[in-house]
Coordinates of C-alpha atoms in Angstrom, one line a residue:
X1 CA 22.9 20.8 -35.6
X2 CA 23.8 22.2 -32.4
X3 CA 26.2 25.0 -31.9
X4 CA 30.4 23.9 -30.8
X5 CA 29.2 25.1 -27.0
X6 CA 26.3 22.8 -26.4
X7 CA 27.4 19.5 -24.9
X8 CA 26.9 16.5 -28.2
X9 CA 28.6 13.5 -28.1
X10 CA 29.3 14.3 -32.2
X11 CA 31.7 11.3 -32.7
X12 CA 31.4 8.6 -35.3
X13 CA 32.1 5.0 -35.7
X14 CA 34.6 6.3 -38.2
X15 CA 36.3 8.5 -35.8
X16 CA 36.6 5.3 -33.2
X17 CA 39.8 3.7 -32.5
X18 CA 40.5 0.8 -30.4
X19 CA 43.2 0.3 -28.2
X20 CA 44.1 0.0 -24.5
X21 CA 46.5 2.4 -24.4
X22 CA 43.6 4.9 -23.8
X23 CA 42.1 3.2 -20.9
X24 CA 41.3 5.0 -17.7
X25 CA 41.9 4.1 -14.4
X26 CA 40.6 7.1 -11.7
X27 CA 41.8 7.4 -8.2
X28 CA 39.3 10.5 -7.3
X29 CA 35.5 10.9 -7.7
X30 CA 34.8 10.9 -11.8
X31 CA 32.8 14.2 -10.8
X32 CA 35.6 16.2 -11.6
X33 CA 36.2 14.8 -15.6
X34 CA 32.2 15.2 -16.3
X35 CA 32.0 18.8 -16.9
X36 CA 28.9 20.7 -16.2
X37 CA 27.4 21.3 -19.5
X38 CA 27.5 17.2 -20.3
X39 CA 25.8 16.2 -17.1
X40 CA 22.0 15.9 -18.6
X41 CA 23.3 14.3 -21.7
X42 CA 25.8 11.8 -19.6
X43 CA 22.8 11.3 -17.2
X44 CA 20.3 10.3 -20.3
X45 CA 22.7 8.1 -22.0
X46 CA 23.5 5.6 -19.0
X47 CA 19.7 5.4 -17.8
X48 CA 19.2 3.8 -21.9
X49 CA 19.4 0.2 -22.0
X50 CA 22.5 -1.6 -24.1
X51 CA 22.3 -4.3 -26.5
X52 CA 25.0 -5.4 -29.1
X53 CA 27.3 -8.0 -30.0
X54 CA 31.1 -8.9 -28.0
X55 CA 33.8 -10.8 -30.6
X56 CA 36.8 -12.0 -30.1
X57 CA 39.1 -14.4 -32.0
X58 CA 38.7 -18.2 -30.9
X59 CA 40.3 -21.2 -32.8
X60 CA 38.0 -22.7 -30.8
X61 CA 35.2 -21.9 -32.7
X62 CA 34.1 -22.9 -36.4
X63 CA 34.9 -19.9 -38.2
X64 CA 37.7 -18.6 -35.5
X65 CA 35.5 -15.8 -34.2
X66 CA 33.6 -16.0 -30.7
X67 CA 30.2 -13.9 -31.0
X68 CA 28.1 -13.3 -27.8
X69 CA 25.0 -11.1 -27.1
X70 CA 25.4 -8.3 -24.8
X71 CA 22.7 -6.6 -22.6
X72 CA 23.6 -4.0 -20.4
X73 CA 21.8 -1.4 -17.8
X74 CA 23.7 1.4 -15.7
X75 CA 22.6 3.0 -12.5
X76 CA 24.7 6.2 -12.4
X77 CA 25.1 7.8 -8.6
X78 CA 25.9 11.8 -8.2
X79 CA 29.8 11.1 -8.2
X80 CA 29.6 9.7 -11.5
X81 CA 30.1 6.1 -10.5
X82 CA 28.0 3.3 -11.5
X83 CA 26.5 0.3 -11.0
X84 CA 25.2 -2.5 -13.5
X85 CA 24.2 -5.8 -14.8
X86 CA 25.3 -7.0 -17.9
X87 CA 23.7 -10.4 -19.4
X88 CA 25.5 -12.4 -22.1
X89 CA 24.0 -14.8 -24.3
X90 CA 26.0 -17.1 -26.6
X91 CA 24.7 -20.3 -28.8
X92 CA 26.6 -23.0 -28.8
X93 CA 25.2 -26.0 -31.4
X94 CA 21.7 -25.6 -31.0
X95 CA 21.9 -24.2 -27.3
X96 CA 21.8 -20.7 -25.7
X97 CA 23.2 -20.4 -22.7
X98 CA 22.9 -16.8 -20.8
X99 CA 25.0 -15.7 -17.8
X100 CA 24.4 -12.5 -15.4
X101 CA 26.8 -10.1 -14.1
X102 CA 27.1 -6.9 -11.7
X103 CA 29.2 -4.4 -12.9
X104 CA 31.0 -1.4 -11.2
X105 CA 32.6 1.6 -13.2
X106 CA 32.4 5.3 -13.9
X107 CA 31.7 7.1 -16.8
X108 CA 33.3 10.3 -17.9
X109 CA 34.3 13.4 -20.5
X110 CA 37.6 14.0 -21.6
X111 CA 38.0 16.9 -24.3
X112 CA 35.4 16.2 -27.1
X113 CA 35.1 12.1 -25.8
X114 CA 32.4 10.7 -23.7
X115 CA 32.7 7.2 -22.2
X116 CA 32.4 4.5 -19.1
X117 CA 34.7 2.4 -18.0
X118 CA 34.1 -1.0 -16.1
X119 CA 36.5 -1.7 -13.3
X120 CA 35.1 -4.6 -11.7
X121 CA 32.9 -7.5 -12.5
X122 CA 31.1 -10.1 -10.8
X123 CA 29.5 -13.7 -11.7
X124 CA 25.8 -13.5 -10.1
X125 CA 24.7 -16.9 -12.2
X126 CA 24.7 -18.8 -15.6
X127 CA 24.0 -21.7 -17.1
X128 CA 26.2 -24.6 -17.2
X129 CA 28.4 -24.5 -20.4
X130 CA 29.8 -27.2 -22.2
X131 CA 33.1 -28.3 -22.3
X132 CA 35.0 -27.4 -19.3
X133 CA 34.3 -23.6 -20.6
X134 CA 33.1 -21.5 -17.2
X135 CA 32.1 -17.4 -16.9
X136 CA 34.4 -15.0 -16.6
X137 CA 35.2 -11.5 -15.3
X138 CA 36.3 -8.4 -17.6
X139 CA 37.2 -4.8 -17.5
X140 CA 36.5 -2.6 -20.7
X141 CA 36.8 1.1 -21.8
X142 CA 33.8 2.2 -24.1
X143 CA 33.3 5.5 -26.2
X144 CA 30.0 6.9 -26.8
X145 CA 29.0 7.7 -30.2
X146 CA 26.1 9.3 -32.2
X147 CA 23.9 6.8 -34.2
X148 CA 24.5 8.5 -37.7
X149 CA 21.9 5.4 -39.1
X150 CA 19.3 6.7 -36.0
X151 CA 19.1 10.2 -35.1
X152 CA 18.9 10.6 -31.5
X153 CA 20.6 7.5 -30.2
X154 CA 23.6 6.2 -30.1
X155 CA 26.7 3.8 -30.1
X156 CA 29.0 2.3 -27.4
X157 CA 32.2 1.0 -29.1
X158 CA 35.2 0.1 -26.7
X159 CA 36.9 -3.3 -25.6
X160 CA 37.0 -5.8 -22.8
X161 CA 39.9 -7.8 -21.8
X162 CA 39.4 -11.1 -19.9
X163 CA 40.6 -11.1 -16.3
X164 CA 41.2 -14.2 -16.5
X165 CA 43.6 -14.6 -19.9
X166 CA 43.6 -11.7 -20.9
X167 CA 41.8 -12.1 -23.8
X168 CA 40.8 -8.6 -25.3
X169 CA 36.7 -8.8 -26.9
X170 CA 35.5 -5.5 -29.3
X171 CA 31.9 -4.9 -28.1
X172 CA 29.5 -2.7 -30.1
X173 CA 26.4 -1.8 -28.5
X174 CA 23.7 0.7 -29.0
X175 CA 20.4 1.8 -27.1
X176 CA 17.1 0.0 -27.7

């Protein structure tokens, strides 16, 4: 265990709470909320790749939840900005279909929470999907968590919200 002073991102999925009334919107250079002492940890944990799961609920859908697979990668610059690609993949019947974004964002440390947030997205390409449904663009505010079911890595737990309804997705990564 590592002493109160070392940098740790020692939070836990039961610690997490969603909500937008936390989310982060920065004017200045995110170098300033990364203090010294987390910038090797911050660095290592946005050069891991992301995969996980993003819900939301959809009357839409058998079942009334929307599931989707989410990859994503981070390229973190010395201000503390980023840029990304995140690939979804969703089945619908017996078809996958699998869409590609760039993402923009910064990551940061606020008291004893680490995170990223996305502020802007962008459609690169995707499949065709069914019935009138068409990609769409999200922000999202993430916390980074320990693994506690694999030491060493860890957990990105935050929420998305659709630019174009509004619609708010919980997303649950972790590093592989």
């Amino acid at each position: 265990m590592r002493p109160p002073s070392s940098p740790s991102l020692a939070l836990t999925r039961r610690r997490f709470s969603l909500g937008l009334g936390a989310a982060l919107a920065f004017s200045t250079s995110a170098r300033a909320i990364v203090p010294e002492r987390y910038t090797s940890l911050m660095r290592r944990v946005m050069g891991l790749h992301w995969r996980g799961r993003l819900r939301f609920d959809a009357d839409f859908i058998e079942g009334g939840e929307f599931i989707s697979q989410l990859d994503m990668d981070f390229s973190l610059d010395a201000n503390w900005d980023f840029t990304g690609k995140m690939v979804e993949k969703m089945q619908w019947g017996d078809t996958i279909y699998s869409g590609l974004s760039a993402i923009w964002g910064n990551c940061w440390v606020i008291g004893n929470e680490a995170g990223l947030s996305i502020t802007r997205m962008r459609n690169i390409s995707g499949d065709t999907l069914p019935n009138n449904f068409a990609w769409g663009t999200s922000t999202g505010d993430f916390r980074f968590h320990n693994d506690t079911d694999r030491p060493g890595h860890f957990i990105i737990q935050g929420v998305m919200r659709s630019d174009r309804d509004g619609t708010i997705s919980k997303v649950t990564m972790i590093d592989v």
